[in-house]
Amino acid sequence: MGFKDASVSIVKCSQYHSVDDAKIAVRKAVDFLGGMESIITPGDHVLLKPNFVCPVDYKTGATTNPHVIFAIAELCREVGAKRITIAEGPGIGQDMDDVYDQLGIRDMAAKYNCHVVNILKDEFTYVVNPLGKHIKRIRLPKTFIESNVVINIPVMKTHDALAVTLGLKNMKGIIHNSDKKRFHKWGLAQTVVDLGHLAMPELTIMDGTVALEGMGPVVGSPVNLGLVLASTDTVAMDRVCLEIMGFGLEEVDYIRMAGEQGLGCTDLSRIRVLGEALESVKRPFQRLSFDSKLLEERGITVVECDACSGCNNAINSYIYSLHVKGELDKLSGCTLVYGQTPSISEEASDKVIRLGVCTRNMQGAKGVYVPGCPPHPMHIDDYLAGEGLKKE
Ligand code: SF4
């Protein structure tokens, strides 16, 4: 069986706290697709791209399980990979060297003869992207450009701005930090798809040993799912993960758009699931939710006007995070407006917060404007603090 099929393998992995244990499941998942020798040629330089968004242990579900990563490295070595590099750029504001140190990655890399690259310190080269709608050229790191094979190793997680973060979204970790900020400005869903035209991995191995639900991608609750999945079609992988997590394709714009724009298969009837039956591993993930009475009591009005799922996810996540931190009162009396056709009634309070680029030039615009497409939930407070709600 070749790697061109839209096939996704699902393997149970109930023991995942050692490299040897994880290797049994990873090997089985990759063997369903034809084995690691199907994609690696002896002498290859292999890049392993995990998700190390912050220095938080894999048992929280926020970061890739290192045992899965080094199990993959071992399989690559068995089939003749010459150089294996783990490369990641962390979330904005994180120190990648610190993340590697705190997660013990350098010590494990020394033991398993792997190189470790901090992408923030890598050399970047501009690459043109003729198929991109928003990104026509972008800087990519030398480590990525010079590798022969890329193996993407995301964690199955919910996400505050995009509903979920899976295989396709994980590749955003290789771009320059300043471009990460621009992605929100240019439209996160489409830019993630555009990047997929340039940075599609040869193989995606989903770490579903410990997943994350609720307030992803960092502060949610761990889900001891005990699964490893593999596919050469990252979009098909993401589609299968949506089914496992209980999300509809229509809820996640960027995965739907990736299918529509030819990056991979989102048609479940055309995806061959190998190994465990999909029905048998479904486990609906918790979403963000809170009682709307909490808003009513504080006079907070949320006006959603034909918004994309990106804005819906981001704004809900922002409100939820304030609720969890006990800071909802700071929005007392405010009207939050967002969406593609934004408008508010004349009587709306003066404390208006316009969220997302669609509200920039809305008719009768007043209040504080927060840019982004969608606005990043973590940055909304910065804009509110910087511009001062009370001045409006
Ligand atoms: S509603 Fe507007 S700002 Fe929000 S995600 Fe859609 S296009 Fe972007």
Coordinates of C-alpha atoms and ligand atoms in Angstrom, one line a residue:
M1 CA 0.0 0.0 0.0
G2 CA 1.4 3.4 -0.9
F3 CA 1.5 6.6 1.0
K4 CA -0.7 8.4 -1.6
D5 CA -3.9 6.8 -0.2
A6 CA -6.2 8.8 2.1
S7 CA -5.6 6.2 4.9
V8 CA -5.5 6.9 8.6
S9 CA -4.4 4.2 11.0
I10 CA -5.6 4.2 14.6
V11 CA -3.8 2.1 17.2
K12 CA -4.4 1.8 20.9
C13 CA -1.5 2.8 23.1
S14 CA -2.4 2.3 26.8
Q15 CA 1.3 2.2 27.9
Y16 CA 3.0 5.4 26.9
H17 CA 5.4 6.4 29.7
S18 CA 8.5 4.9 28.1
V19 CA 10.0 5.0 24.6
D20 CA 9.9 1.2 24.4
D21 CA 6.2 1.1 25.2
A22 CA 5.3 3.9 22.8
K23 CA 7.4 2.3 20.1
I24 CA 5.1 -0.7 19.9
A25 CA 2.0 1.4 19.1
V26 CA 3.9 3.8 16.8
R27 CA 5.4 0.9 14.8
K28 CA 2.0 -0.7 14.4
A29 CA 0.4 2.6 13.3
V30 CA 3.1 3.2 10.7
D31 CA 3.1 -0.4 9.5
F32 CA -0.5 -0.1 8.6
L33 CA 0.6 2.5 6.0
G34 CA 3.5 0.4 4.6
G35 CA 6.2 0.9 7.3
M36 CA 8.7 3.7 7.9
E37 CA 10.8 2.3 5.0
S38 CA 8.1 3.5 2.7
I39 CA 9.0 7.1 3.2
I40 CA 12.6 7.2 4.5
T41 CA 15.5 6.4 2.3
P42 CA 18.8 5.4 3.9
G43 CA 20.9 8.6 4.5
D44 CA 17.9 10.9 4.8
H45 CA 17.8 13.9 7.1
V46 CA 14.5 13.7 9.0
L47 CA 12.9 16.6 10.8
L48 CA 10.5 15.7 13.7
K49 CA 8.1 18.6 14.4
P50 CA 6.4 18.1 17.8
N51 CA 4.1 20.5 19.7
F52 CA 6.1 22.2 22.5
V53 CA 3.9 25.3 22.8
C54 CA 5.2 25.9 26.4
P55 CA 7.2 24.2 29.1
V56 CA 4.3 22.0 30.4
D57 CA 4.6 18.2 30.8
Y58 CA 2.9 15.9 28.3
K59 CA 0.7 14.5 31.1
T60 CA -1.3 17.8 31.0
G61 CA -2.1 17.1 27.3
A62 CA -0.6 20.4 26.2
T63 CA 2.6 19.1 24.7
T64 CA 3.7 16.1 22.6
N65 CA 4.6 13.0 24.6
P66 CA 8.5 12.8 24.3
H67 CA 8.2 9.0 24.4
V68 CA 6.2 9.0 21.2
I69 CA 8.7 11.4 19.6
F70 CA 11.8 9.3 20.4
A71 CA 10.0 6.1 19.5
I72 CA 9.5 7.7 16.1
A73 CA 13.2 8.6 16.0
E74 CA 14.1 5.0 16.7
L75 CA 12.0 3.8 13.9
C76 CA 13.6 6.3 11.5
R77 CA 17.0 5.2 12.6
E78 CA 16.1 1.5 12.0
V79 CA 15.5 2.2 8.3
G80 CA 18.7 4.2 7.8
A81 CA 17.9 7.9 8.6
K82 CA 21.3 9.6 8.9
R83 CA 20.4 12.7 10.8
I84 CA 17.3 13.2 13.0
T85 CA 16.4 16.7 14.2
I86 CA 13.7 17.8 16.6
A87 CA 12.7 21.3 15.7
E88 CA 10.1 23.6 17.2
G89 CA 9.3 27.3 17.6
P90 CA 7.2 27.9 20.8
G91 CA 4.2 30.0 21.5
I92 CA 4.6 33.7 21.4
G93 CA 6.4 34.9 24.6
Q94 CA 8.0 31.5 25.3
D95 CA 11.7 30.9 25.4
M96 CA 12.3 27.7 23.3
D97 CA 15.6 26.8 24.9
D98 CA 13.9 27.0 28.3
V99 CA 11.0 24.8 27.0
Y100 CA 13.5 22.2 25.8
D101 CA 15.3 22.2 29.1
Q102 CA 12.3 22.1 31.3
L103 CA 10.8 19.2 29.2
G104 CA 14.1 17.3 29.4
I105 CA 14.3 17.1 25.6
R106 CA 18.0 17.8 25.3
D107 CA 18.9 14.9 27.6
M108 CA 16.6 12.5 25.8
A109 CA 17.9 13.7 22.4
A110 CA 21.5 13.0 23.5
K111 CA 20.5 9.5 24.6
Y112 CA 18.7 8.8 21.3
N113 CA 21.3 10.6 19.1
C114 CA 19.0 13.3 17.8
H115 CA 19.7 17.0 17.2
V116 CA 17.6 19.7 18.7
V117 CA 17.0 23.0 16.9
N118 CA 15.4 26.2 18.4
I119 CA 13.6 27.5 15.3
L120 CA 13.6 31.0 16.7
K121 CA 17.4 30.9 16.2
D122 CA 17.4 29.3 12.8
E123 CA 18.3 31.0 9.5
F124 CA 15.2 31.9 7.5
T125 CA 14.8 32.1 3.7
Y126 CA 11.9 33.5 1.8
V127 CA 9.9 31.0 -0.3
V128 CA 7.2 31.8 -2.9
N129 CA 3.8 30.3 -2.5
P130 CA 2.0 30.4 -5.9
L131 CA -1.0 28.5 -4.5
G132 CA -1.4 30.7 -1.4
K133 CA -4.4 33.1 -1.3
H134 CA -3.1 35.4 1.5
I135 CA 0.5 34.3 1.7
K136 CA 2.3 34.7 -1.6
R137 CA 5.8 34.4 0.0
I138 CA 7.0 33.6 3.5
R139 CA 10.2 32.9 5.4
L140 CA 10.8 29.3 6.3
P141 CA 13.7 27.9 8.5
K142 CA 16.8 26.3 7.0
T143 CA 16.2 23.2 9.1
F144 CA 12.9 22.6 7.4
I145 CA 14.1 23.5 3.9
E146 CA 17.1 21.2 4.1
S147 CA 15.4 18.2 5.6
N148 CA 14.5 15.3 3.2
V149 CA 11.5 14.1 5.2
V150 CA 9.3 15.9 7.7
I151 CA 7.3 13.9 10.3
N152 CA 4.7 16.0 12.1
I153 CA 3.9 15.0 15.7
P154 CA 1.0 17.1 17.0
V155 CA -1.2 16.4 20.1
M156 CA -4.9 16.1 19.8
K157 CA -6.2 19.3 21.5
T158 CA -9.0 21.8 21.6
H159 CA -8.0 25.4 20.7
D160 CA -9.3 28.8 21.8
A161 CA -9.2 30.4 18.4
L162 CA -9.7 27.5 16.0
A163 CA -11.8 25.0 18.0
V164 CA -9.2 22.3 17.6
T165 CA -5.4 22.2 16.8
L166 CA -4.3 19.0 15.1
G167 CA -1.9 18.1 12.2
L168 CA -2.3 21.0 9.8
K169 CA -2.2 23.7 12.5
N170 CA 0.9 22.2 14.1
M171 CA 3.1 23.1 11.1
K172 CA 2.5 26.8 12.0
G173 CA 5.2 26.2 14.7
I174 CA 8.0 26.4 12.0
I175 CA 7.3 29.9 10.9
H176 CA 9.1 33.1 12.0
N177 CA 7.6 34.6 15.2
S178 CA 6.7 37.8 13.6
D179 CA 4.8 36.0 10.9
K180 CA 2.8 34.1 13.7
K181 CA 1.4 37.5 14.7
R182 CA 0.7 38.4 11.1
F183 CA -1.3 35.2 10.6
H184 CA -4.0 36.6 12.9
K185 CA -3.9 39.9 11.0
W186 CA -4.2 38.2 7.6
G187 CA -6.8 35.7 8.6
L188 CA -5.8 32.7 10.7
A189 CA -7.9 30.0 8.9
Q190 CA -6.7 30.9 5.4
T191 CA -3.1 31.5 6.3
V192 CA -2.9 28.1 8.0
V193 CA -4.2 26.6 4.8
D194 CA -1.8 28.7 2.7
L195 CA 1.1 27.4 4.8
G196 CA 0.0 23.9 4.1
H197 CA 0.8 24.4 0.4
L198 CA 4.4 24.9 1.3
A199 CA 4.9 22.9 4.5
M200 CA 3.0 19.7 4.2
P201 CA 4.7 16.9 6.1
E202 CA 5.4 13.6 4.5
L203 CA 3.9 11.8 7.5
T204 CA 1.8 12.9 10.5
I205 CA 1.7 10.8 13.6
M206 CA -0.9 12.1 16.0
D207 CA -0.1 11.8 19.7
G208 CA -3.4 10.9 21.2
T209 CA -1.8 9.3 24.3
V210 CA -2.8 12.2 26.5
A211 CA -5.0 14.7 24.6
L212 CA -6.5 18.0 25.9
E213 CA -10.1 19.2 26.1
G214 CA -11.9 22.3 27.3
M215 CA -9.8 25.5 27.4
G216 CA -7.1 24.5 24.8
P217 CA -4.4 24.7 23.6
V218 CA -2.7 24.9 27.1
V219 CA -5.0 25.3 30.1
G220 CA -7.5 22.6 29.4
S221 CA -8.0 19.2 31.0
P222 CA -6.1 16.2 30.0
V223 CA -7.8 13.3 28.4
N224 CA -6.1 9.9 28.8
L225 CA -7.1 8.7 25.4
G226 CA -4.4 6.2 24.8
L227 CA -4.3 6.4 21.0
V228 CA -1.7 6.9 18.3
L229 CA -2.7 7.7 14.7
A230 CA -0.7 7.9 11.5
S231 CA -1.4 9.2 8.0
T232 CA 0.5 10.6 5.0
D233 CA -2.6 12.8 4.4
T234 CA -2.5 15.4 7.2
V235 CA -6.0 16.7 6.3
A236 CA -7.5 13.3 6.4
M237 CA -5.9 12.7 9.8
D238 CA -7.4 15.9 11.1
R239 CA -10.8 14.9 9.7
V240 CA -10.7 11.6 11.5
C241 CA -9.6 13.3 14.7
L242 CA -12.6 15.6 14.5
E243 CA -14.8 12.5 14.5
I244 CA -13.1 11.1 17.5
M245 CA -13.4 14.4 19.4
G246 CA -17.1 15.0 18.4
F247 CA -16.6 18.1 16.3
G248 CA -18.3 18.7 13.0
L249 CA -16.3 19.7 9.9
E250 CA -18.5 22.8 9.6
E251 CA -17.3 24.0 13.1
V252 CA -13.6 24.1 12.0
D253 CA -13.1 26.5 9.1
Y254 CA -9.5 25.8 8.4
I255 CA -9.9 22.0 8.0
R256 CA -13.0 22.4 5.9
M257 CA -11.1 25.0 3.7
A258 CA -8.0 22.7 3.5
G259 CA -10.2 20.0 1.9
E260 CA -12.0 22.5 -0.4
Q261 CA -8.6 23.9 -1.5
G262 CA -7.1 20.5 -2.4
L263 CA -4.7 20.0 0.5
G264 CA -6.1 16.6 1.5
C265 CA -9.2 14.6 2.0
T266 CA -12.1 15.6 4.3
D267 CA -14.6 13.3 2.8
L268 CA -15.0 10.6 5.5
S269 CA -16.4 8.1 2.9
R270 CA -13.1 8.3 1.0
I271 CA -10.8 7.9 4.0
R272 CA -9.8 4.4 4.8
V273 CA -9.5 3.9 8.5
L274 CA -7.1 1.1 9.4
G275 CA -6.6 -0.6 12.8
E276 CA -9.2 0.3 15.4
A277 CA -12.7 1.1 14.2
L278 CA -13.5 4.8 14.3
E279 CA -16.8 4.2 16.2
S280 CA -14.9 2.3 18.9
V281 CA -12.6 5.2 19.8
K282 CA -14.9 8.2 19.7
R283 CA -14.8 10.2 22.8
P284 CA -16.5 13.6 22.7
F285 CA -14.3 16.4 23.9
Q286 CA -15.5 19.0 26.3
R287 CA -16.0 22.5 24.8
L288 CA -15.9 25.9 26.4
S289 CA -19.2 26.6 28.1
F290 CA -20.6 28.9 30.7
D291 CA -24.0 30.0 32.0
S292 CA -25.2 33.1 30.0
K293 CA -26.7 34.4 33.2
L294 CA -23.2 35.3 34.3
L295 CA -23.2 37.8 31.4
E296 CA -26.8 39.1 32.0
E297 CA -26.0 39.8 35.7
R298 CA -23.1 42.0 34.7
G299 CA -24.9 43.8 31.8
I300 CA -22.5 42.3 29.3
T301 CA -24.0 42.1 25.8
V302 CA -22.5 39.9 23.1
V303 CA -23.5 40.8 19.5
E304 CA -22.5 38.1 17.0
C305 CA -23.1 39.1 13.4
D306 CA -22.5 36.3 10.9
A307 CA -19.1 35.4 12.4
C308 CA -16.7 32.7 11.2
S309 CA -16.0 29.9 13.6
G310 CA -12.6 31.6 14.2
C311 CA -14.2 34.6 15.8
N312 CA -16.8 32.6 17.6
N313 CA -14.2 30.4 19.2
A314 CA -11.8 33.2 20.0
I315 CA -14.5 35.5 21.7
N316 CA -16.1 32.6 23.6
S317 CA -12.7 31.5 24.8
Y318 CA -11.8 35.0 25.9
I319 CA -15.0 35.4 27.9
Y320 CA -14.5 31.9 29.4
S321 CA -10.9 32.6 30.4
L322 CA -12.1 35.8 32.2
H323 CA -14.8 33.7 34.0
V324 CA -12.2 31.1 35.1
K325 CA -9.9 33.8 36.4
G326 CA -12.8 35.5 38.2
E327 CA -12.3 38.7 36.1
L328 CA -15.6 38.8 34.2
D329 CA -16.5 42.0 36.1
K330 CA -14.1 44.0 34.0
L331 CA -16.6 43.7 31.1
S332 CA -19.5 44.9 33.2
G333 CA -21.8 47.1 31.1
C334 CA -19.8 46.4 27.8
T335 CA -21.2 45.5 24.4
L336 CA -18.9 43.1 22.5
V337 CA -19.5 43.1 18.8
Y338 CA -17.9 40.9 16.1
G339 CA -18.6 39.1 12.8
Q340 CA -18.6 39.8 9.1
T341 CA -21.6 42.1 9.1
P342 CA -21.2 43.9 12.4
S343 CA -23.8 46.4 13.7
I344 CA -25.1 47.5 17.0
S345 CA -28.2 49.4 18.0
E346 CA -28.1 53.1 18.6
E347 CA -29.0 52.5 22.2
A348 CA -25.9 50.2 22.9
S349 CA -23.8 51.4 25.8
D350 CA -20.8 53.6 25.1
K351 CA -18.6 50.8 26.3
V352 CA -18.4 49.0 23.0
I353 CA -15.6 46.6 22.1
R354 CA -15.2 45.8 18.4
L355 CA -13.5 42.5 17.9
G356 CA -11.8 41.4 14.7
V357 CA -10.9 43.1 11.4
C358 CA -14.4 43.0 10.2
T359 CA -15.4 45.6 12.8
R360 CA -12.7 48.0 11.9
N361 CA -14.8 50.2 9.7
M362 CA -18.3 49.2 10.8
Q363 CA -21.0 51.8 10.5
G364 CA -21.2 54.2 13.5
A365 CA -18.0 52.7 14.9
K366 CA -17.3 53.6 18.4
G367 CA -15.5 52.1 21.4
V368 CA -12.3 50.1 21.4
Y369 CA -11.2 48.3 18.3
V370 CA -9.3 45.0 18.7
P371 CA -7.7 43.8 15.4
G372 CA -7.0 40.3 14.3
C373 CA -8.7 37.7 12.1
P374 CA -9.7 36.3 14.5
P375 CA -8.3 38.4 17.4
H376 CA -6.1 36.3 19.6
P377 CA -7.9 35.7 22.9
M378 CA -4.6 36.3 24.8
H379 CA -4.1 39.7 23.2
I380 CA -7.6 41.2 23.7
D381 CA -6.8 42.4 27.2
D382 CA -3.7 44.1 25.9
Y383 CA -5.7 46.2 23.5
L384 CA -8.3 47.0 26.2
A385 CA -5.6 48.0 28.6
G386 CA -3.7 50.0 26.0
E387 CA -6.6 52.0 24.7
G388 CA -8.6 52.3 27.9
L389 CA -12.2 51.4 27.8
K390 CA -13.2 54.2 30.1
K391 CA -11.9 56.9 27.7
E392 CA -14.5 55.9 25.1
Ligands
SF4_1 S1 -15.6 37.3 11.4 FE1 -14.2 38.6 10.4 S2 -12.5 39.0 11.8 FE2 -13.7 37.2 12.5 S3 -12.6 35.4 11.7 FE3 -14.3 35.9 10.2 S4 -13.3 37.3 8.7 FE4 -11.9 37.2 10.5

